[in-house]
Amino acid sequence: MNMNDQTFRVESPMAEFLRMERMPHIWCPGCGIGTVVNSFAEAVKKSNIDMDKLAVVSGIGCTGRVAGYVKLDSLHTTHGRAIPVATGLKLANPELKVVVVSGDGDLFGIGGNHFIHAARRNMDIVVICVNNFTYGMTGGQLTPTTPQTANASTTPYGNYEYPFSLPFLADACGATYVARWTSLHARNITKSIREAFNHKGFSFIEVIAPCTTLYQRRNRLGDGLDALNYYKEEAEVGQEIDTRDVGIDFQSEIRMGRFVKRDKPTYYEAVNERYANVLGDDYQLYGMSKPEREEKARREAEERIRMQALLEEEEARLLAEDIGTDEEGV
Amino acid sequence: MRKSAADPKGVLSGSHFLDGDHALAEGALAAGCRFFAGYPITPSTETAERFAERCPAVGGLFIQMEDEIASVAALIGAAWGGQKVMTVTSGPGFSLMMENIGLAVMTETPMVIANVQRAGPSTGLPTLPAQQDMMQVRWGSQGDYRVIALCPDSPQECFDLAVEAFNLSETYRVPTFIMTDETVGHMHEKVVIPPADQIGVVGRNWYQGPKADYRPYQFTGKDVAPMVKAGDGYRFHITGLTHDERGYPNLTVEQNEKVVTHLIEKIDSNADRIIRLDEDEIEGAEVVVISYGITSRIASRAVQLAREAGIKTGSLRLITIWPFAEKRIAELAGKIKGFVVPEINYGQMVREVERSAAGQCKVVGVGHCGGAVHDPEEILAAIQEAAK
Amino acid sequence: MHEVRFSGFGGQGIVRCALITGKALAMYDDKYATMTQSFGPEARGGACSSQLVVSESRVQYPYVTEPGVLVALSQDAYNKYEPQLRDGGILIYEENLVKPIGDTGRTQVYPAPVTRFAEELGNRLFANLVTLGVFTAITRIVTPDAMKKALPGLVPDRFLPVNIKAFDRGYEYGLELLERHPLARGVAP
Ligand SMILES: Cc1ncc(C[n+]2csc(CCOP(=O)(O)OP(=O)(O)O)c2C)c(N)n1
Ligand code: SF4
Ligand SMILES: [Mg+2]
């Protein structure tokens, strides 16, 4: 390790958040995954949450490596299985905030079934998908989100399959918070992550991001900057957008924003309520009595209200600064 | 293994008339298991159902997952969330579990998995017994590793071995299996559950040093590092990739050798401590019948008939299947005419016996297709052949 | 040692019969009892059966091979399992649902109108308890006391009294039958 590395590791503003001893990371120049990690770190810092109570779970893929770099309790699991591991972690230790960060192939190809069921249960976890429309780690194959006509190594003549529209899928499955941004919109991502931290229930954030080495190159779309230019041209924030209308065609319009935010008891709350109703005082999950459970719920609700106020202040500040939002350019 | 008394809350002390599946759930609760993730499959479902019914009042949680892949994934999450965890399955579900069993092996995550074996391949005979997954449990996930597997022969032993499985799993940080079968799973017998203070339970070995010094792994090949749980500020990392003591990926051949020899040696070097056998009239025997699970009870009738016919027949019941009792079998092989190995498959554990006997005596396998137990006469004929 | 088979069609409480008897023996009569049942497609419709092996010492071989007692509550079950009943064995059957065929002298037969008795008590669902009463009286493998103790947990609480009544009705009838046709050698095979 040379001196520069050493200094970088100690002095980096990210040192508190990343396992600096694991730097440099494996991601290619221009890859969109780094942006998401930065926004995530920013969200953690801004929301002031206890990092000891925050855990990250990833599957396998380039994005799956995120768990290995964050200085948090972190589990790098098997391909597609981050969500059920997160489910177990959250249920075994409900005071944790559990965040899944993984790729489009991981979460919606091999892991699709787990996603829809966690959303259906309103499992209280945050799922962040870096959607680069491809299997990055294995060399640019087709994923369930690859737009039609796009070229992938396994659709060398262009894709003919129908892709998933992820916000629509999440919404239909019961997710109670759904947002989409592109990697150009770092501050919006940060804000969404903060909102998701503060949201009770299954939160899904899709981040459209470039895989420069494979998807961009194979489709002759240029480098990372070209991708950001595309987002700048074609990504559009809207209010009250119906998730049925947010499908993405090859290199065409990307509709973004917070599409869904609704209140619904989480899996854990539903379990508690059901058992407490039927079993009364006999019910003591992990030894917690009814008054203790109620006290905990009250504290959490207070905390959520406090955070919400902070978020709103921040929102006002953002607006004032930008006269609009990030899509006008950073 | 340092044991303490079981938490009385989970222990249903007293006599019961239970089937093996229900006894498994009681054993898990007595051992302190408070998290169960599962997916229904005959003939194992009753265990999940009983856990679901019992857990709320005991302070535990049951979740029915979307499949068996997710079940084992959830166990890994919950184990690192601080709980003792279990799932059960059979045939097709066991195949789906293999992927994350590998992750549990690699991350040294304690968990107990029961396979109530039914006849395969594939969906096979869902409601009928078999012992066809004995090698799958040993080799089923990719890579080189060891696990522990136990074979109960009765509902009582389902209870006892469930407790034992948790104890072993915590001691060696390894997925531990209960390889039972449809017959034992669905057979009802008296099950005596002792008072909590007479049930020895190995608790999680929690790390107690300074936070900065915590290492989730030590590759000594003898014992395992203590554990921590998410949320306690250790900021641990685990991965299925080859890793160093900190749990960070280290993708080199040298590191892989360290990790894999540790995974193997932590079991092999403790085999004598782990292995439990049930021996009967071995001294002076000409023939020894080696069997496990339900087949031991079928074989006992053949053993009795052989003894009545004047053949000195001993019986060796493998309570622990993996690690395999190769030392004891090698020792006996030098003293007897032959081993007889009945099992409800066409020859799985018999190969291990052959390997261990290493040509010192005859080894006569008695294969049987899945779906039914042996006719004791078949086993008797094999004993007669071995005695020749 | 005794080997007992209960048989009938799905829904008659065949498995429950063996469960109650097994529990009574294992927990209250200080015997060893192993109960097995036929699962699967076999158990849905058609003949369904449950088995008990009862012994003074630990039961090793768990299956019934040559039952000395057969309880048959349906014609299918009778057709399927009667041939396996050992010579001189006890056959108890539902007299309105089963027509014995062939050589009835091979075994000791005890017909009983268990469904009718159950209906008299309010519901044919109680036929299995009437049957157990008859079974207990005739075979004397298990004590009536133990049988009654075994009921809680295996029949719904609110039906406990009527189930006990059903058992008693069967038991009385069994004693009457026994008076008319005492068992050869006085004990169950
Ligand atoms: C069971 C299994 N099948 C296949 C693979 C190989 N594999 C590793 S990463 C990956 C694709 C990851 O794609 P995505 O989730 O989109 O992540 P990205 O690399 O694009 O960030 C695949 C197929 C694997 N690790 N496990
Ligand atoms: S291959 Fe693609 S997704 Fe993977 S690091 Fe490189 S640019 Fe990112
Ligand atoms: Mg991808």
Coordinates of C-alpha atoms in Angstrom, one line a residue, chain A residues 8-9 12-28 31-38 40-41 44 51 54-77 99 101 130 137, chain B residues 235-239 241 246-251:
Chain A
F8 CA -7.0 8.3 1.1
R9 CA -8.2 5.6 3.4
S12 CA -11.7 10.0 2.8
P13 CA -15.1 11.5 3.7
M14 CA -16.4 8.0 3.2
A15 CA -14.1 6.4 5.7
E16 CA -16.7 6.3 8.3
F17 CA -19.1 4.5 6.0
L18 CA -16.9 2.2 3.9
R19 CA -14.5 -0.5 4.7
M20 CA -11.6 1.5 3.4
E21 CA -9.2 -1.4 3.9
R22 CA -11.1 -3.1 1.1
M23 CA -10.5 -0.2 -1.4
P24 CA -10.1 0.0 -4.3
H25 CA -13.4 -1.5 -5.3
I26 CA -14.0 -3.7 -8.3
W27 CA -16.4 -1.5 -10.2
C28 CA -15.5 -0.2 -13.7
C31 CA -20.3 2.3 -13.6
G32 CA -23.5 3.6 -11.9
I33 CA -23.2 1.4 -8.9
G34 CA -20.8 3.8 -7.1
T35 CA -23.3 6.6 -7.3
V36 CA -25.9 4.5 -5.5
V37 CA -23.3 3.7 -2.8
N38 CA -22.6 7.4 -2.4
F40 CA -26.8 5.6 0.3
A41 CA -23.9 6.8 2.5
V44 CA -27.3 7.3 6.2
M51 CA -25.3 2.7 12.0
L54 CA -28.3 -0.8 10.0
A55 CA -27.6 -4.0 8.0
V56 CA -27.0 -4.5 4.3
V57 CA -27.7 -7.7 2.5
S58 CA -26.8 -8.3 -1.1
G59 CA -27.1 -11.1 -3.6
I60 CA -24.5 -11.9 -6.3
G61 CA -23.4 -9.6 -9.1
C62 CA -21.5 -6.4 -9.5
T63 CA -24.1 -4.7 -7.4
G64 CA -24.1 -7.6 -5.0
R65 CA -20.6 -6.5 -4.0
V66 CA -22.0 -3.5 -2.2
A67 CA -22.5 -5.5 1.0
G68 CA -18.8 -6.1 1.1
Y69 CA -17.8 -2.4 1.0
V70 CA -20.1 -0.8 3.5
K71 CA -18.9 -0.6 7.1
L72 CA -22.1 -2.1 8.5
D73 CA -23.3 -5.5 9.5
S74 CA -23.4 -6.9 6.0
L75 CA -24.2 -10.2 4.4
H76 CA -23.2 -11.1 0.9
T77 CA -25.4 -14.1 0.1
V99 CA -31.5 -2.8 3.3
V101 CA -28.9 -3.7 -2.5
V130 CA -29.4 -1.0 -9.5
M137 CA -20.8 -9.6 -13.5
Chain B
R235 CA -20.2 -4.4 11.8
F236 CA -19.3 -7.9 10.7
H237 CA -19.3 -9.1 7.1
I238 CA -20.0 -12.6 5.8
T239 CA -19.8 -13.9 2.3
L241 CA -16.8 -16.2 -1.3
R246 CA -12.6 -10.8 9.0
G247 CA -15.0 -12.4 6.6
Y248 CA -13.6 -10.3 3.7
P249 CA -13.3 -11.9 0.3
N250 CA -9.8 -13.2 -0.4
L251 CA -9.9 -15.0 -3.7

